[in-house]
PDB file of C-alpha atoms in Angstrom:
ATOM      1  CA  UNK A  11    -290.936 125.622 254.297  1.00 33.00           C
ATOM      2  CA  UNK A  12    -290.522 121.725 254.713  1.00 39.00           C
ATOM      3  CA  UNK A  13    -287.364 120.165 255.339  1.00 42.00           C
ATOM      4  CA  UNK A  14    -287.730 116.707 254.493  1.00 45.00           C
ATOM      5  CA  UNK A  15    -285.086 114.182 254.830  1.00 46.00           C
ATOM      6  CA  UNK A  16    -283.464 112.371 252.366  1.00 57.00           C
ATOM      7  CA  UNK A  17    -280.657 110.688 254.154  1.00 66.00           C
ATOM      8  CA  UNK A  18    -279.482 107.763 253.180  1.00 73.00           C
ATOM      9  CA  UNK A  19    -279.411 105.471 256.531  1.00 83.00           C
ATOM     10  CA  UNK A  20    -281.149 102.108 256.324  1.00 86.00           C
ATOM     11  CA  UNK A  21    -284.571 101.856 257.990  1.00 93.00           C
ATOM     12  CA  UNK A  22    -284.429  99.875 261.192  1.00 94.00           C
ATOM     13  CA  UNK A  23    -287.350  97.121 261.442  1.00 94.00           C
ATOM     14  CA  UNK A  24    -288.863  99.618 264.049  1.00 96.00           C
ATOM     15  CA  UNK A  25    -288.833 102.490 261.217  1.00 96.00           C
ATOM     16  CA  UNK A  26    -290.713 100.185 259.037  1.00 95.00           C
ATOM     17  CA  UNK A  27    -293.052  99.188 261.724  1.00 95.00           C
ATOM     18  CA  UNK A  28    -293.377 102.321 261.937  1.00 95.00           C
ATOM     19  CA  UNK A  29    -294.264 103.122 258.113  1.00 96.00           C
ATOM     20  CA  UNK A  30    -296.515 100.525 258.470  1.00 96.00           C
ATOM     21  CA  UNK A  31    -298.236 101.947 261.108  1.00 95.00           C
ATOM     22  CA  UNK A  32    -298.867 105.111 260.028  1.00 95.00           C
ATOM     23  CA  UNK A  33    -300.031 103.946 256.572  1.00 96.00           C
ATOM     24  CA  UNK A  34    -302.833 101.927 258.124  1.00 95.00           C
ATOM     25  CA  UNK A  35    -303.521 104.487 260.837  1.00 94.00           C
ATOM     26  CA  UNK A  36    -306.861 106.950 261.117  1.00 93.00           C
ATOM     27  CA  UNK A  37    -304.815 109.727 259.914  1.00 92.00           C
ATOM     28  CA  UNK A  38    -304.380 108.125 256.147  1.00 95.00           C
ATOM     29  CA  UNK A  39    -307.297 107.854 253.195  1.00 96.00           C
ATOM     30  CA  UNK A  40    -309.139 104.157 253.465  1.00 96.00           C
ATOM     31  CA  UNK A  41    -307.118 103.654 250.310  1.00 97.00           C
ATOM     32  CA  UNK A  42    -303.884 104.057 251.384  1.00 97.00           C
ATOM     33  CA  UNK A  43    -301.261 101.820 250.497  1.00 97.00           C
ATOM     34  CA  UNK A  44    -300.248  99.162 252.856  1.00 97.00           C
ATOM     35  CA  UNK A  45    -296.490  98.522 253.669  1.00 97.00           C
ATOM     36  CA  UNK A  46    -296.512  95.751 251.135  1.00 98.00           C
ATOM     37  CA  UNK A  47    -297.740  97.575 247.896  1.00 98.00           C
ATOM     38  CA  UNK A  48    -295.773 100.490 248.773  1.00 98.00           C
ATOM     39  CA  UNK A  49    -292.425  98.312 248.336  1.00 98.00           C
ATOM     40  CA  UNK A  50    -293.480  96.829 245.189  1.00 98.00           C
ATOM     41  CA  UNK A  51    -294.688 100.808 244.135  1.00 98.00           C
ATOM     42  CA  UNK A  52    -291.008 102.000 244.961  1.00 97.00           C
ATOM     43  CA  UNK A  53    -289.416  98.914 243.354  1.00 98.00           C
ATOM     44  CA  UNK A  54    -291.097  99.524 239.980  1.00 98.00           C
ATOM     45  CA  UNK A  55    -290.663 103.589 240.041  1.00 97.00           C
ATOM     46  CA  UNK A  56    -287.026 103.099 240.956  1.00 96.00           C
ATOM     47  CA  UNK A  57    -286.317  99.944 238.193  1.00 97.00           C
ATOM     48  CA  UNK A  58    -288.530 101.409 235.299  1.00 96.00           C
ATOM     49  CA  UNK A  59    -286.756 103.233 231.756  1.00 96.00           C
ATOM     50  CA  UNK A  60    -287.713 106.873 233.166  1.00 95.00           C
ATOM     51  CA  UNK A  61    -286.596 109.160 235.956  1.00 87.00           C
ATOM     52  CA  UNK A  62    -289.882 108.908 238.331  1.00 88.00           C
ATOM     53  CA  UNK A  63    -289.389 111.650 241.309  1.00 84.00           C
ATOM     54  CA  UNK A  64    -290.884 110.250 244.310  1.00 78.00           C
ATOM     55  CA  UNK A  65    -292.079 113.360 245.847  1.00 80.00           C
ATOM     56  CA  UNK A  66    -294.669 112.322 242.262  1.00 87.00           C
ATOM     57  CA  UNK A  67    -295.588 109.451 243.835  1.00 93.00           C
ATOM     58  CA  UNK A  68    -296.919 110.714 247.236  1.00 95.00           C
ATOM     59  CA  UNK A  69    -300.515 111.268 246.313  1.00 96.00           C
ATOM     60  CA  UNK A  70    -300.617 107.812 244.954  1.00 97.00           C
ATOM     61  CA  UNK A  71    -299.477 106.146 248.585  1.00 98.00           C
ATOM     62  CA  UNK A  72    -301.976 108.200 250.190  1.00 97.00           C
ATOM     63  CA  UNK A  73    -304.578 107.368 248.118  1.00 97.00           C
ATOM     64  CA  UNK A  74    -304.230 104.192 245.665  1.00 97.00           C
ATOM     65  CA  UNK A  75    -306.981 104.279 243.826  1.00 96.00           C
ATOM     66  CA  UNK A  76    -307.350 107.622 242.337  1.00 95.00           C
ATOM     67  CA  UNK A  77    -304.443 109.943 243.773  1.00 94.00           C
ATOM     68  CA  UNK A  78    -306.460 112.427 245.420  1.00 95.00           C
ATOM     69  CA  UNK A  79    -307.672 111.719 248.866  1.00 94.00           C
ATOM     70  CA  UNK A  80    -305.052 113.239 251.417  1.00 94.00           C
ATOM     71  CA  UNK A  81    -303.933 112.081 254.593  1.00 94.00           C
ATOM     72  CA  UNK A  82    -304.758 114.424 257.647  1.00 93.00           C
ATOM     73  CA  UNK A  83    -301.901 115.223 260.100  1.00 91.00           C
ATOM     74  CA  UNK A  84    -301.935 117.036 263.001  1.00 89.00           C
ATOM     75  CA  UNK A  85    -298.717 119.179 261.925  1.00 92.00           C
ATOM     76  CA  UNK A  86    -296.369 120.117 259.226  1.00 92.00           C
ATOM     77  CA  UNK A  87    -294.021 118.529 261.416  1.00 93.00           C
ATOM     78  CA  UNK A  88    -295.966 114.495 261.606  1.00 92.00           C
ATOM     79  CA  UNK A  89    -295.613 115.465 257.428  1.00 92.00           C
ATOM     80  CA  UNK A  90    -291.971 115.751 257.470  1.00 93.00           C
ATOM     81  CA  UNK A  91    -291.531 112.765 259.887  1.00 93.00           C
ATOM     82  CA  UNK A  92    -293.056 110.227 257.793  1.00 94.00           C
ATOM     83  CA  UNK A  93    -292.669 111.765 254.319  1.00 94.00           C
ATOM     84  CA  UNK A  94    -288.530 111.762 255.320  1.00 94.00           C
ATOM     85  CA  UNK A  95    -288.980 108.138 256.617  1.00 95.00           C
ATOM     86  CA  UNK A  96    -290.154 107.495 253.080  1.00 95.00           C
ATOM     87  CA  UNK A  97    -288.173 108.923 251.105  1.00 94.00           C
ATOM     88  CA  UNK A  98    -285.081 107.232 253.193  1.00 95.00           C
ATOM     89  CA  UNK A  99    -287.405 103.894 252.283  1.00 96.00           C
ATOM     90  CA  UNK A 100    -286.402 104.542 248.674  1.00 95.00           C
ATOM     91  CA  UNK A 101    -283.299 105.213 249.359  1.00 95.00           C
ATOM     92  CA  UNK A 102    -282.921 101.940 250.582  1.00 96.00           C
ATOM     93  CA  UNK A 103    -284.631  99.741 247.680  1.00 96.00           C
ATOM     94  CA  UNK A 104    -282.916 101.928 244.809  1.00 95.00           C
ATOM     95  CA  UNK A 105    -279.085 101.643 246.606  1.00 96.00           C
ATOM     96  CA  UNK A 106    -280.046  97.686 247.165  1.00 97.00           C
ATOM     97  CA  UNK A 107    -281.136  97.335 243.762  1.00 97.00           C
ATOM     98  CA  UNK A 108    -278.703  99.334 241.941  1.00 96.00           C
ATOM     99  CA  UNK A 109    -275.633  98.170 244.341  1.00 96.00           C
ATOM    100  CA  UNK A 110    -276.032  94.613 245.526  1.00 96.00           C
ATOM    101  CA  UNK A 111    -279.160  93.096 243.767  1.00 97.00           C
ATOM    102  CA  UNK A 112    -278.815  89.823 245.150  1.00 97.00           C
ATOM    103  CA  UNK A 113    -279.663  91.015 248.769  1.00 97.00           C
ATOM    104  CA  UNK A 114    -282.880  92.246 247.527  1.00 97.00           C
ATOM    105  CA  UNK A 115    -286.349  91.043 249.047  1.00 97.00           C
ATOM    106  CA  UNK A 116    -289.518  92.009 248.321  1.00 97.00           C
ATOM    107  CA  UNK A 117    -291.502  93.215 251.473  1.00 97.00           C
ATOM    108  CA  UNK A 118    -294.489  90.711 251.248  1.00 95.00           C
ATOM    109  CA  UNK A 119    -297.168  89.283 254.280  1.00 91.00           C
ATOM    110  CA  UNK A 120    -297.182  85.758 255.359  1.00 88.00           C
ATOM    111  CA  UNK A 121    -300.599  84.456 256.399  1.00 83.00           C
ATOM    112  CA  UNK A 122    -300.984  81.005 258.382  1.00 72.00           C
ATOM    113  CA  UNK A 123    -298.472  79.147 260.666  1.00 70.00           C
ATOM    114  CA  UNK A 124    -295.921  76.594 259.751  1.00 65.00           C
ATOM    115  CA  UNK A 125    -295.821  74.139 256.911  1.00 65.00           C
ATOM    116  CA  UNK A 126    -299.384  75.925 256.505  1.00 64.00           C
ATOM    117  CA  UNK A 127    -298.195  79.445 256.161  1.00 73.00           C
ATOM    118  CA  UNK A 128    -298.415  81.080 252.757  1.00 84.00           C
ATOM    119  CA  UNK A 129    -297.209  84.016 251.093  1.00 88.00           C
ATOM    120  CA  UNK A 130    -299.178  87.060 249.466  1.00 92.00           C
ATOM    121  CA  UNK A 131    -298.242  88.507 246.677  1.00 95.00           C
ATOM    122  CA  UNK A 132    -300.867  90.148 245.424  1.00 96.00           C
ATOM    123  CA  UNK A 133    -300.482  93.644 247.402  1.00 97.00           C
ATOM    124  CA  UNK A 134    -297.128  93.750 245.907  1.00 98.00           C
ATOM    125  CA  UNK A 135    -297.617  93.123 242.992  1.00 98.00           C
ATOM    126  CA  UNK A 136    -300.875  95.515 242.306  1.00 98.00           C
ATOM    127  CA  UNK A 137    -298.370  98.211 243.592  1.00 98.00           C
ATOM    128  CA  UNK A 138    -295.526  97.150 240.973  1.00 98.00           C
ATOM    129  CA  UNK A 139    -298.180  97.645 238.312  1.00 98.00           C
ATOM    130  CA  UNK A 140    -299.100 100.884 239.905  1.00 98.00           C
ATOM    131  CA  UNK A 141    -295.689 102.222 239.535  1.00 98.00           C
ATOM    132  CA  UNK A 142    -295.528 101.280 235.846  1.00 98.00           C
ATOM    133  CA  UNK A 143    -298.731 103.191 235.310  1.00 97.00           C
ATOM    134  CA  UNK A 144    -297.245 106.865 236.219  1.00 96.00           C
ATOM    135  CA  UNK A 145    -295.283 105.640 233.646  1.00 96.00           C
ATOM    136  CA  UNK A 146    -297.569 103.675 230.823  1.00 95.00           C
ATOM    137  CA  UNK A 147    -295.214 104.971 227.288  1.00 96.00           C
ATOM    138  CA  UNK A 148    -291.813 104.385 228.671  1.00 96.00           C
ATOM    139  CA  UNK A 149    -292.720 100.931 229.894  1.00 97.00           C
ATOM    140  CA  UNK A 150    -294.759 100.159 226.870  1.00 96.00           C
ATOM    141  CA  UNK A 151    -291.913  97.985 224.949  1.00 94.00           C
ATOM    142  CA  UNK A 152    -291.719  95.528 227.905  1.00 95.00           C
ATOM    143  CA  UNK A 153    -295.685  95.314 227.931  1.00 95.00           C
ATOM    144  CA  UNK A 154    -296.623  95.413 224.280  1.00 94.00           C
ATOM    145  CA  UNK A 155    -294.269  91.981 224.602  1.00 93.00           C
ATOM    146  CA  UNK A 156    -294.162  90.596 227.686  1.00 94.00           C
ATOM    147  CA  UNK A 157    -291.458  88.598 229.538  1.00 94.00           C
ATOM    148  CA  UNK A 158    -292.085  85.758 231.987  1.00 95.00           C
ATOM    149  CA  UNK A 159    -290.775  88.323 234.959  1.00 96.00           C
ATOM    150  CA  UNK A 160    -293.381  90.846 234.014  1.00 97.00           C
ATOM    151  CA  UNK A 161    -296.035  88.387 233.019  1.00 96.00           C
ATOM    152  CA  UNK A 162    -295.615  86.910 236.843  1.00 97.00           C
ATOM    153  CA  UNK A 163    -296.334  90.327 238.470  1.00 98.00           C
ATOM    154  CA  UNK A 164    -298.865  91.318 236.134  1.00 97.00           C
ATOM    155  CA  UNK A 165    -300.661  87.261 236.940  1.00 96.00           C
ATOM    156  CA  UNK A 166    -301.049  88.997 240.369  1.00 96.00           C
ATOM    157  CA  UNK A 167    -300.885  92.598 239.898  1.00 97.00           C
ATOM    158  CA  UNK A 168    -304.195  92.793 237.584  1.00 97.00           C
ATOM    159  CA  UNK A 169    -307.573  92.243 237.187  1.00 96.00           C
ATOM    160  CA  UNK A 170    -307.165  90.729 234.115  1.00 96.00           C
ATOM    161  CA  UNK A 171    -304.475  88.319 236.061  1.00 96.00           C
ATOM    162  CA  UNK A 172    -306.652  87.928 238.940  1.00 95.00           C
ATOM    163  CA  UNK A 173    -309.653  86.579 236.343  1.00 95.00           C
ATOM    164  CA  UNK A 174    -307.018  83.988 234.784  1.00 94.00           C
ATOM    165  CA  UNK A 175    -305.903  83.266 238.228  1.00 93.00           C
ATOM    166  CA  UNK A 176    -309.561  82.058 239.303  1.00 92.00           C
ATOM    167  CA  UNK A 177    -309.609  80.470 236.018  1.00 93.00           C
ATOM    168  CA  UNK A 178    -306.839  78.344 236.400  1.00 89.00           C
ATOM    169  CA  UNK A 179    -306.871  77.228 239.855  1.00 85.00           C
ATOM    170  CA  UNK A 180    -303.237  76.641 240.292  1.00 83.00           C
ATOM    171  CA  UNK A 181    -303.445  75.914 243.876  1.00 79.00           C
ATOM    172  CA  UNK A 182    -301.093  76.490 246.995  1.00 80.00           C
ATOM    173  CA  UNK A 183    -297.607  75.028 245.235  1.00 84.00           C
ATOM    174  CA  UNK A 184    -297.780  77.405 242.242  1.00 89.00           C
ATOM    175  CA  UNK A 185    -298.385  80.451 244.620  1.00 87.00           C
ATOM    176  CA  UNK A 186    -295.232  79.562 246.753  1.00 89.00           C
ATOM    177  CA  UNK A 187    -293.447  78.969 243.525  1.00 93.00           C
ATOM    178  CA  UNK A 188    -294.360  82.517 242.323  1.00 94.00           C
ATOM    179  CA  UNK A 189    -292.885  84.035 245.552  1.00 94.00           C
ATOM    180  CA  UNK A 190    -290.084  82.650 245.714  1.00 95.00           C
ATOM    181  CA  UNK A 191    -289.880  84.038 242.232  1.00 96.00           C
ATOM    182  CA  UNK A 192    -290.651  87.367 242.318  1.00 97.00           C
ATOM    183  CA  UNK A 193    -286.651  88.760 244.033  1.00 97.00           C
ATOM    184  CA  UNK A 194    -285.668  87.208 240.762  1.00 97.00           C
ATOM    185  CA  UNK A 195    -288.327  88.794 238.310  1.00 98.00           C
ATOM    186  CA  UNK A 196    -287.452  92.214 240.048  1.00 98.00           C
ATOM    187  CA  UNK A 197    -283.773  92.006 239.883  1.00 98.00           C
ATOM    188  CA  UNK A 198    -283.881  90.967 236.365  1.00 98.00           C
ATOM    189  CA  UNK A 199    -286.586  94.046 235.316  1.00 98.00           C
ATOM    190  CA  UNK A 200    -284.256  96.143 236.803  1.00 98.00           C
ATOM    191  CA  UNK A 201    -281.627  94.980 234.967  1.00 97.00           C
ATOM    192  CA  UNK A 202    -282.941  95.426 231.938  1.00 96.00           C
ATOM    193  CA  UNK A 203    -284.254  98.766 231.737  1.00 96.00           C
ATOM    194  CA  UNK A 204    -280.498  99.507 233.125  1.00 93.00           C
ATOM    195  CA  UNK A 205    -279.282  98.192 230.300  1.00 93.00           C
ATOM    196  CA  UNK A 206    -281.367  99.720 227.577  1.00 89.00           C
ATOM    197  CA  UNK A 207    -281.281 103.073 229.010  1.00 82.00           C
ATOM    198  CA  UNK A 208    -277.423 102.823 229.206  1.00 72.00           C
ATOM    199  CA  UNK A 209    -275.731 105.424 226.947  1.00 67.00           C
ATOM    200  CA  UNK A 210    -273.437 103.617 224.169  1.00 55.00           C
ATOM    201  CA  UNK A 211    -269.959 103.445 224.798  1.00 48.00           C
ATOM    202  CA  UNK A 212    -267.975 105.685 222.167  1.00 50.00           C
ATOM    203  CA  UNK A 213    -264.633 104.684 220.487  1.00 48.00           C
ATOM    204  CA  UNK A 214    -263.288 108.229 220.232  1.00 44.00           C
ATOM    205  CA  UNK A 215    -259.370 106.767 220.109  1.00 49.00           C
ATOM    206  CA  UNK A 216    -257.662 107.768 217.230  1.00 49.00           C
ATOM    207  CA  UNK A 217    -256.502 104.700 214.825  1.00 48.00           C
ATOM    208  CA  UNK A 218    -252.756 104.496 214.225  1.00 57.00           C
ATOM    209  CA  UNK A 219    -251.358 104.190 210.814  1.00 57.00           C
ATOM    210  CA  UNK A 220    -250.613 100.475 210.892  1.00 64.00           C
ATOM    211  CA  UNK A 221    -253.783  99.814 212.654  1.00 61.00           C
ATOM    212  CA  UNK A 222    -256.309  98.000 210.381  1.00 60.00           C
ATOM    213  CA  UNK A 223    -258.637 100.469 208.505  1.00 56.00           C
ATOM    214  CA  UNK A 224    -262.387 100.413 209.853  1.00 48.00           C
ATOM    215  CA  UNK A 225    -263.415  99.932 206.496  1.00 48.00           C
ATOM    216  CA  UNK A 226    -263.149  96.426 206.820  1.00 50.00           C
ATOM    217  CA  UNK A 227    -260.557  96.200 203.313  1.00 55.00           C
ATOM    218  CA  UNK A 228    -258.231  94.261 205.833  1.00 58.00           C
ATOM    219  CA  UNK A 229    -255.897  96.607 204.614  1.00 63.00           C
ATOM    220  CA  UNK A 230    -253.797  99.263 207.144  1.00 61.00           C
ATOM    221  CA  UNK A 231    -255.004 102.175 207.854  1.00 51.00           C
ATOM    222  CA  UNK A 232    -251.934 104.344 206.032  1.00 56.00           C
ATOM    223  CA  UNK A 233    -252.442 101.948 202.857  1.00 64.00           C
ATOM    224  CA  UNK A 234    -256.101 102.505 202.631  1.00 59.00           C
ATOM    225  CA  UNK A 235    -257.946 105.834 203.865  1.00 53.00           C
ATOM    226  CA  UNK A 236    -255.669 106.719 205.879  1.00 57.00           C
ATOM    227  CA  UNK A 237    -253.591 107.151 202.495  1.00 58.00           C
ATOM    228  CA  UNK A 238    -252.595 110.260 201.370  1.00 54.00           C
ATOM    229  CA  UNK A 239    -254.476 110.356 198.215  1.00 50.00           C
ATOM    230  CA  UNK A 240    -257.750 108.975 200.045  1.00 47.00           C
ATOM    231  CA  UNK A 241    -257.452 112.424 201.152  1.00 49.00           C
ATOM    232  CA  UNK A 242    -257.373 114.182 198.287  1.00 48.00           C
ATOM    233  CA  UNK A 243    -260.497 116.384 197.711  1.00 42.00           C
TER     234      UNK A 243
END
């Protein structure tokens, strides 16, 4: 029987080396996520309307493309190793996310040097969209009308987006731009599937007799309903 971790320490940068590491090791399916995709996969599947259980989304890190190709390691225990360093992973993004939002960054690679060096999105993104599709109805209100967060990730996260992307030719500035957006377009997804899946708060008090009735007469409560013959059967 496995044992696998769910403890709620922070990774250390050597952990997620070490997640990195693994997932681009011989051990893994060519079409294993990299480090990158995998942090926008968990960010969607932790913001998103529905309860997604993450031990659901294993085959899809091993194998992004269909969900079936599995990783080969050596022993049960290499499985619990990096499975528990995973599932501490999400651990991480959902307390960040759910507790202090503003310290949240998206895990994304830099390519070039300097005033030169740019950032990629597009892993990210294409694993944000991945996350929505294990769960395509409950995110369908969001997609059926897009917002400018989602519209961002989908830009990058899609084929569709990549073809408009080509298209467009928005060059270097609008891709730096769109990084430094996406914290932002995360937080504020999140946010709003929080708030729509909130349960209504309930006024269960009970209104005193002088109170105003919640009729909306103006009157008080003991003068109007709450009047004896109001009662009456």
């Amino acid at each position: 029987m496995l044992n696998i971790s769910a403890s709620e320490t922070p990774l250390t940068d050597a952990e997620l080396d070490q997640i990195e590491q693994w997932l681009d090791s011989d051990a893994m399916p060519e079409t294993a996520m990299d480090i990158s995709m995998l942090d926008g996969f968990f960010t969607a599947l932790i913001s998103g309307p529905n309860l997604v259980h993450p031990t659901r989304a294993l085959p899809w890190i091993w194998d992004s493309e269909e969900g079936q190709a599995q990783p080969g390691f050596e022993t049960p225990q290499q499985f619990e190793q990096v499975v528990g360093l995973l599932m501490r992973y999400w651990n991480m993004l959902a307390n960040t996310l759910n507790q202090n939002p503003d310290a949240y960054a998206p895990l994304i690679y830099l390519s070039g040097e300097g005033d030169a060096q740019e950032s990629i999105i597009e892993e990210w993104c294409t694993g944000y969209m991945l996350g929505i599709a294990l769960d395509p109805h409950g995110w369908a209100p969001m997609l059926d009308e897009p917002s400018d967060e989602i519209s961002l990730i989908m830009l990058y996260g899609t084929e569709s987006g990549w073809e408009e992307l080509d298209r467009l030719q928005l060059g270097p500035d609008y891709q730096r731009d769109a990084a430094d957006a996406l914290a932002d377009c995360a937080t504020a997804i999140h946010a709003y599937w929080r708030k729509a899946t909130a349960p209504p708060i309930r006024n269960t008090g009970k209104i005193g007799r002088n109170d105003p009735c919640s009729c909306g007469s103006g009157k008080k409560f003991k003068l109007c309903h709450g009047a004896p013959a109001a009662n009456e059967a």
